mmCIF file of C-alpha atoms in Angstrom:
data_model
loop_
_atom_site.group_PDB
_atom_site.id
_atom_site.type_symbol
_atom_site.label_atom_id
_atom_site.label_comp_id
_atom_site.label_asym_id
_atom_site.label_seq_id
_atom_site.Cartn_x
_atom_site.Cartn_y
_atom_site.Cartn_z
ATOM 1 C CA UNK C 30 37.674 -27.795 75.631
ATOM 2 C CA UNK C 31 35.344 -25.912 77.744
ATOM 3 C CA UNK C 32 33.280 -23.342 76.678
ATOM 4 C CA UNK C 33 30.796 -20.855 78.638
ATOM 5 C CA UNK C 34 29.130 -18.073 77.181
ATOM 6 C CA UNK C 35 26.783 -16.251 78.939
ATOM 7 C CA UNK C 36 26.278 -18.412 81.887
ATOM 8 C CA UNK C 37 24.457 -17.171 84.803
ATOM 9 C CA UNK C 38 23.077 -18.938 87.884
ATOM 10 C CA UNK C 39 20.128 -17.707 90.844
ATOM 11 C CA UNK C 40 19.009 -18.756 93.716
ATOM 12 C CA UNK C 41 15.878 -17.047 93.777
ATOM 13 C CA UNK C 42 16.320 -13.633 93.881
ATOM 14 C CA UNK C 43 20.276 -14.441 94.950
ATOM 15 C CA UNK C 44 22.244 -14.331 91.730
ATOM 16 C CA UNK C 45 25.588 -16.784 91.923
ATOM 17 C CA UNK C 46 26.943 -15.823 88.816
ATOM 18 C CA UNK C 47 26.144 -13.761 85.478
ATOM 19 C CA UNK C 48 26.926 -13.625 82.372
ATOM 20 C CA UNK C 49 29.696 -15.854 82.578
ATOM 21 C CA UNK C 50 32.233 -16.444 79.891
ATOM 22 C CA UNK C 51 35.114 -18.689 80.252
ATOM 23 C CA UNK C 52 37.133 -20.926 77.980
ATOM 24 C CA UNK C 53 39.374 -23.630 79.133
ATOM 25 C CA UNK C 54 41.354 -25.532 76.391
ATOM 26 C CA UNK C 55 41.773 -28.974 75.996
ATOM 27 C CA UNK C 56 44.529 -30.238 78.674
ATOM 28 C CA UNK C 57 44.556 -27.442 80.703
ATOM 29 C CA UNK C 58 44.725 -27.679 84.512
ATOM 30 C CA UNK C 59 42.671 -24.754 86.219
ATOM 31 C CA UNK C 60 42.679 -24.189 89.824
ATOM 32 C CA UNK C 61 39.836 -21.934 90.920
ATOM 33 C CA UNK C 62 40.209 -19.994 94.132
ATOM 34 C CA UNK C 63 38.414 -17.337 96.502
ATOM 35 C CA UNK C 64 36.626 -16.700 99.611
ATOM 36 C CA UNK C 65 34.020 -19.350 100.800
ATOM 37 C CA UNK C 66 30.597 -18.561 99.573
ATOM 38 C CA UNK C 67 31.460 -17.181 96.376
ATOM 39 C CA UNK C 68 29.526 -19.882 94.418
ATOM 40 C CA UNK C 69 33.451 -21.586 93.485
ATOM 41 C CA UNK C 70 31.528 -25.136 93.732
ATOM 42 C CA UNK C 71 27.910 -23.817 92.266
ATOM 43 C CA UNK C 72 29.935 -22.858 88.907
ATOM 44 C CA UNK C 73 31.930 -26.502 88.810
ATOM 45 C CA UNK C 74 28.537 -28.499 89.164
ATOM 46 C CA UNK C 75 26.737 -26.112 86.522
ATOM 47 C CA UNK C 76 29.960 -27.698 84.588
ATOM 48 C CA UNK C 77 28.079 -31.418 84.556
ATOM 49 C CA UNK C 78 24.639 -29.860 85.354
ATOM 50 C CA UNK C 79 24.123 -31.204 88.891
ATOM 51 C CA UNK C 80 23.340 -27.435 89.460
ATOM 52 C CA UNK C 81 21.107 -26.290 86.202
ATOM 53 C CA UNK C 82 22.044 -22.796 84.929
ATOM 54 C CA UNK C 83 19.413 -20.273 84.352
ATOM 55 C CA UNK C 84 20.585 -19.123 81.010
ATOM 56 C CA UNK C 85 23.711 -18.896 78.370
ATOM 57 C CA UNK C 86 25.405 -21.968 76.697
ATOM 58 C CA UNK C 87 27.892 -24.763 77.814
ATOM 59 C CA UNK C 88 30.223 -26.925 75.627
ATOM 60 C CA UNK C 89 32.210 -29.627 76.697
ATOM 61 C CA UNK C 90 34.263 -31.292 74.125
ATOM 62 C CA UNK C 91 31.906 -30.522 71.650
ATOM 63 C CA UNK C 92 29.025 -31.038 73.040
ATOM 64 C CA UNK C 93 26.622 -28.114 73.798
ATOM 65 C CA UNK C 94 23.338 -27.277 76.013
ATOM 66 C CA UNK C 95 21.405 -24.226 75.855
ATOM 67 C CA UNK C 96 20.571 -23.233 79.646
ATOM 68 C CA UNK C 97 18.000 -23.807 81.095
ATOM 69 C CA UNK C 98 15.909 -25.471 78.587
ATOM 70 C CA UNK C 99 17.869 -28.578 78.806
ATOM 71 C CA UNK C 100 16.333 -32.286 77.377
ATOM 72 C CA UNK C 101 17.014 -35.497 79.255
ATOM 73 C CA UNK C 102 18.994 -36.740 76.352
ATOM 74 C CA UNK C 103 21.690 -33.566 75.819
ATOM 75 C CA UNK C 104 21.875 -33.209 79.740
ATOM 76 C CA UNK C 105 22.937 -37.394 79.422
ATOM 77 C CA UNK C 106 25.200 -36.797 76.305
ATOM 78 C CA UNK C 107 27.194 -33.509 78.218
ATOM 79 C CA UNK C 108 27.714 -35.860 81.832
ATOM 80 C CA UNK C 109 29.613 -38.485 79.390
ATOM 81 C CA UNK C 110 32.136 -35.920 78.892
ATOM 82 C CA UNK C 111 33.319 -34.926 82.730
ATOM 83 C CA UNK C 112 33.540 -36.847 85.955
ATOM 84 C CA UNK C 113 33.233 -35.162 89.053
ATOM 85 C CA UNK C 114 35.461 -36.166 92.567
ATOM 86 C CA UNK C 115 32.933 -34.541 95.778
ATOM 87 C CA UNK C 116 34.232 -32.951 99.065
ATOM 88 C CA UNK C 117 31.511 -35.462 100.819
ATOM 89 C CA UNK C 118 32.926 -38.376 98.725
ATOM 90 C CA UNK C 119 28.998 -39.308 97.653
ATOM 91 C CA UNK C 120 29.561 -42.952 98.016
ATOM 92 C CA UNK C 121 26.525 -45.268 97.889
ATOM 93 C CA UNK C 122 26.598 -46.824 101.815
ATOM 94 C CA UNK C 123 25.158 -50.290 100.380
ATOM 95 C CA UNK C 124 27.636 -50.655 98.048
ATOM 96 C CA UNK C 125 30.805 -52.730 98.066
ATOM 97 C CA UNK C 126 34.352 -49.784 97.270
ATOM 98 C CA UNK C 127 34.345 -52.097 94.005
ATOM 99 C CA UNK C 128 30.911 -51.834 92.926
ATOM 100 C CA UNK C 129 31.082 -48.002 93.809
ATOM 101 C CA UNK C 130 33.694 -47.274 91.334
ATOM 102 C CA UNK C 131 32.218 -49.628 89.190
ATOM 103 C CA UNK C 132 28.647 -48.162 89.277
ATOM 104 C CA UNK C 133 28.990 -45.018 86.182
ATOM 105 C CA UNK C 134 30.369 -47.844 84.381
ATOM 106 C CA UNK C 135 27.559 -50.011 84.374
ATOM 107 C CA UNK C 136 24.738 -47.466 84.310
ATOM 108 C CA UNK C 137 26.351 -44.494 82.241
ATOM 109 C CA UNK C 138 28.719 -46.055 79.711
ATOM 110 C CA UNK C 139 26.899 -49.659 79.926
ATOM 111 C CA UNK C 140 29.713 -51.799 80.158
ATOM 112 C CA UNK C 141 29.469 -55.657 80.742
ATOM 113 C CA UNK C 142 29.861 -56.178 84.133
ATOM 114 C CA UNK C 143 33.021 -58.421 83.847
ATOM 115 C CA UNK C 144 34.951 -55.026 81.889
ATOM 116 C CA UNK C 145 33.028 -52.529 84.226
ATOM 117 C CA UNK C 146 34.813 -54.302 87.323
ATOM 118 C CA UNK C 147 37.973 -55.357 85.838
ATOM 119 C CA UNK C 148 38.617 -51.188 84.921
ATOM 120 C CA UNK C 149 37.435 -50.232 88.603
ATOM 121 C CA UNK C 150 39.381 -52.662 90.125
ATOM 122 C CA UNK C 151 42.382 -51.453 87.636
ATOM 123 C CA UNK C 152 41.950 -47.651 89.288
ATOM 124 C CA UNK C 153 41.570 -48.774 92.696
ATOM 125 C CA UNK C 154 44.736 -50.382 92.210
ATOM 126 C CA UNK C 155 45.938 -47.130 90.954
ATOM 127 C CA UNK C 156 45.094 -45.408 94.565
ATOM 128 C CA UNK C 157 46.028 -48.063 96.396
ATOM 129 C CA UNK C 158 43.017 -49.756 97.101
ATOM 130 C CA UNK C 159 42.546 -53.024 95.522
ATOM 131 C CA UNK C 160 42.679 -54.613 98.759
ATOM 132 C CA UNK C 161 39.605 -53.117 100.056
ATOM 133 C CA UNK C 162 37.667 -53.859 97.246
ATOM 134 C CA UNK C 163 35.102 -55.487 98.848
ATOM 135 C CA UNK C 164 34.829 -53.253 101.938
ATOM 136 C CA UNK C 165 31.776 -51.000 102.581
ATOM 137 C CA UNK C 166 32.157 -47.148 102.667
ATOM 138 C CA UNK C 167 31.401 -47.117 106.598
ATOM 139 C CA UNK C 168 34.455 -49.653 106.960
ATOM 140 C CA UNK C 169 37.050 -46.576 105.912
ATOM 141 C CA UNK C 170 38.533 -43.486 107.051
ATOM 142 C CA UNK C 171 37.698 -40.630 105.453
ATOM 143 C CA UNK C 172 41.037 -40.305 103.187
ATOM 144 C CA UNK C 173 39.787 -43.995 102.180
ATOM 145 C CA UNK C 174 36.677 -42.594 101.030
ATOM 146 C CA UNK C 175 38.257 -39.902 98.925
ATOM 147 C CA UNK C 176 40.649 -42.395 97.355
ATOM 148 C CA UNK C 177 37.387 -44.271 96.240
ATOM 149 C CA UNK C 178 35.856 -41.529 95.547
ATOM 150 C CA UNK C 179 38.962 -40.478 93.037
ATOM 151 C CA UNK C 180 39.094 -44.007 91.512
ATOM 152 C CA UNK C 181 35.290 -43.756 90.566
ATOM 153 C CA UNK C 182 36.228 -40.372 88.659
ATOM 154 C CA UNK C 183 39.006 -41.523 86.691
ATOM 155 C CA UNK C 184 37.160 -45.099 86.001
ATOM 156 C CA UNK C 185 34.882 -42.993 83.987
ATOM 157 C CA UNK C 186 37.530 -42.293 81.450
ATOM 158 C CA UNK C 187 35.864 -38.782 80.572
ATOM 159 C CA UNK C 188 37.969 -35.917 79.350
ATOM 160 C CA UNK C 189 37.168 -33.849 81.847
ATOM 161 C CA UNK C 190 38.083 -34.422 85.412
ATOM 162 C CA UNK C 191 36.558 -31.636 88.371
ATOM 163 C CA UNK C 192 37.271 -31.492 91.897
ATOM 164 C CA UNK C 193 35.606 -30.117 93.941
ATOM 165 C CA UNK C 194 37.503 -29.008 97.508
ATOM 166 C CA UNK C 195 38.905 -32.793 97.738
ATOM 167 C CA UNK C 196 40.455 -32.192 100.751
ATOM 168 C CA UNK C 197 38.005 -30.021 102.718
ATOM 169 C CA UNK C 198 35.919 -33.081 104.544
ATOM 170 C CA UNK C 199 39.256 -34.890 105.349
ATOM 171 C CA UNK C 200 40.804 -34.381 108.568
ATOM 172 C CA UNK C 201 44.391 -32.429 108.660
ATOM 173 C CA UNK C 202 46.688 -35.667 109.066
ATOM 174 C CA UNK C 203 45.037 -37.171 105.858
ATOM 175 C CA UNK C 204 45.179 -34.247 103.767
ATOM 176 C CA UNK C 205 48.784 -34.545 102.561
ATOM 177 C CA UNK C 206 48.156 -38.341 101.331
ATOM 178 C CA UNK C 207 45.008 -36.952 99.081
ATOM 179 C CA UNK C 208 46.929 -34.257 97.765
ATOM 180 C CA UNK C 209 49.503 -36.631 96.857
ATOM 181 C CA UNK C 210 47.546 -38.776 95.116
ATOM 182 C CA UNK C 211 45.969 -36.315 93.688
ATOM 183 C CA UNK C 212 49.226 -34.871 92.040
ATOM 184 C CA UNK C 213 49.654 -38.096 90.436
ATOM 185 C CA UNK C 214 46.700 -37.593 88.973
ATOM 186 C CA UNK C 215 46.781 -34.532 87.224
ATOM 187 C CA UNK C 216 50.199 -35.085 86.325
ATOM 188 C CA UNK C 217 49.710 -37.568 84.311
ATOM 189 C CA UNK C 218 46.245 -37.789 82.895
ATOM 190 C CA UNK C 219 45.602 -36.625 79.498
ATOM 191 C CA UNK C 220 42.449 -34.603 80.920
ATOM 192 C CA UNK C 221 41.497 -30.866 81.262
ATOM 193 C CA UNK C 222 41.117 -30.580 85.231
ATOM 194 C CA UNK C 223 39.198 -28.193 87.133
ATOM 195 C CA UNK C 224 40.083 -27.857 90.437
ATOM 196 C CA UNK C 225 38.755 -26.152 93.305
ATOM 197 C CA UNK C 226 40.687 -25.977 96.430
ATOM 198 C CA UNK C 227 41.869 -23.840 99.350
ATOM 199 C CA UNK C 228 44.837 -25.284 99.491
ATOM 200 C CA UNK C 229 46.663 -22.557 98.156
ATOM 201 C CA UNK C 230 50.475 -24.413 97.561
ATOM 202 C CA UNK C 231 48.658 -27.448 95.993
ATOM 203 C CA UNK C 232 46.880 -25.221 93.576
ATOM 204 C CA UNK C 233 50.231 -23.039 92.803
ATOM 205 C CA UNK C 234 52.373 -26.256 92.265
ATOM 206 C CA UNK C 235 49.815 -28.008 89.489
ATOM 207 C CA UNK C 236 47.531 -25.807 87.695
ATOM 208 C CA UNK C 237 48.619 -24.081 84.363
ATOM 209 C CA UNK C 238 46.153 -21.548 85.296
ATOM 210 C CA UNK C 239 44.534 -19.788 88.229
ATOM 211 C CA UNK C 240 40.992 -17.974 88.171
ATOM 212 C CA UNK C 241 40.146 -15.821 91.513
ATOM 213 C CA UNK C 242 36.875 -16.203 91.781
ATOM 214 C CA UNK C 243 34.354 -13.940 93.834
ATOM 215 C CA UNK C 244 31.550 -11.902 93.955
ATOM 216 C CA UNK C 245 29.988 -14.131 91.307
ATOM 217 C CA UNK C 246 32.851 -12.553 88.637
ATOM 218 C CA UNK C 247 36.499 -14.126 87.742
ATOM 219 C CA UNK C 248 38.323 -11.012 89.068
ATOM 220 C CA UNK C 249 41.539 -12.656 88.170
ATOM 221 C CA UNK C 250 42.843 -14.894 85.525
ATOM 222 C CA UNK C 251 46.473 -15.674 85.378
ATOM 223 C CA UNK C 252 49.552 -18.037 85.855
ATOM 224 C CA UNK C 253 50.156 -19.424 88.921
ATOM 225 C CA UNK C 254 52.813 -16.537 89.093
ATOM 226 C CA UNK C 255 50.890 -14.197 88.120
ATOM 227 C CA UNK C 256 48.099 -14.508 90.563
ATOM 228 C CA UNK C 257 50.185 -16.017 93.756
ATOM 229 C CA UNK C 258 52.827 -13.449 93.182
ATOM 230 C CA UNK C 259 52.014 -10.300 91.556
ATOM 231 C CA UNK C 260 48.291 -9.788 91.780
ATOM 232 C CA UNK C 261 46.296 -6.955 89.817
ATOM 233 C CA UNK C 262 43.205 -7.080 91.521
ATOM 234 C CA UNK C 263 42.635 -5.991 95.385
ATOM 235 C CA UNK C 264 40.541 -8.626 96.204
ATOM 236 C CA UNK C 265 43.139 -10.750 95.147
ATOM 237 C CA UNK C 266 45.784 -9.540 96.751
ATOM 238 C CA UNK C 267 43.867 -9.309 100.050
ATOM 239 C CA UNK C 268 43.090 -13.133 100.067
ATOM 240 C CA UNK C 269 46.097 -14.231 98.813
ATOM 241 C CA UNK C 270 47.852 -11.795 101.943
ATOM 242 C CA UNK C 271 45.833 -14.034 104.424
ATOM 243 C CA UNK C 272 47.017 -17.346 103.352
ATOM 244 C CA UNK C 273 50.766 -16.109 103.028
#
């Protein structure tokens, strides 16, 4: 479960989000759309504090921070319980596609490196990717990179899975092959997913549950049919009008 109470994030004097409450139970899939620039990817890394929050409390699975007086030990023990797949796939350049996914194993969860490689190599094989194990990031297309970049995610076993745009650094042609891959994926994990995206029909066809977010609020909260197809808000109903 995911809890936020409270949670606000600035940029100076540019404030991303206030007084944010939001709970997302255990197992839930929750696609989170809106216009560009409406902090959609500031609010999913406050999630695993890549981004720190300026105030209120997070809980993930139990365990809690107090923003933004966070210790190096609580901000370790909340990043065990989410794993995060980028837009810009992150991959370390120096780094073998096997010791990529491999690499949260060995540092976070300190696994031997015998099990640490033998569960990467198991997820790699899950995207299709075994055979470029021992490839280099700048040997790959960019759908490639975001397979990789998927395997490391679900390697890290966590119970929470985000995703952030997936798709959005991939050219056109490979977007359907993430997307596919990526319905695999939250069909048939045992996770709660968070999932931002502006692919509108991908988000309608897998999450439970649909937040429109913008202007640093949820404006919208809903089932897929509820937002997609009757929405209450006019914001809503103006972006959803431009992608139908």
């Amino acid at each position: 479960m995911i809890e936020l109470h409270g949670l606000t994030k600035r940029y100076g004097r540019h404030t991303i989000f206030a007084d944010l409450d939001l709970t997302i139970p255990t197992g839930q899939v929750v696609g989170i759309i809106g216009p560009s620039g409406a902090g959609k990817s500031t609010l999913l890394r406050s999630l695993n504090l890549l981004e720190q929050p300026d105030a209120g409390t997070l809980t993930i699975d139990g365990v809690s921070v107090a923003c933004p007086h966070i210790d190096e030990k609580a901000k370790f023990a909340l990043r065990q319980q989410s794993a995060m797949v980028f837009q810009h796939f992150n991959l370390f350049r120096q780094k073998t596609v096997l010791e990529n996914v491999a690499e949260g194993l060995l540092i976070v969860k300190k696994l031997p490196k015998a099990e640490a490689e033998a569960q990467a190599l198991a997820q790699l094989d899950a995207v299709g990717l075994s055979a470029y194990r021992n490839y280099y990031p700048g040997q790959l297309s960019g759908g490639q990179k975001q397979r990789v970049g998927i395997a490391r995610g679900l390697a890290m076993n966590a119970g929470t899975l985000l995703l952030d745009e997936p798709t959005s650094a991939l050219d056109p042609e490979l977007v359907a092959d993430i997307l596919d891959i990526l319905r695999g994926v939250v069909h048939k994990v045992d996770k709660t997913v968070v999932l931002i995206s502006h692919e509108m029909r991908f988000v309608r066809e897998v999450a439970d549950r649909v937040l429109f977010f913008a202007d640093g609020q949820i404006l919208e909260d809903g089932t897929p049919e509820d937002v997609f197809v009757h929405p209450q808000h006019p914001k809503t109903r103006e972006f959803i009008g431009r992608f139908q």
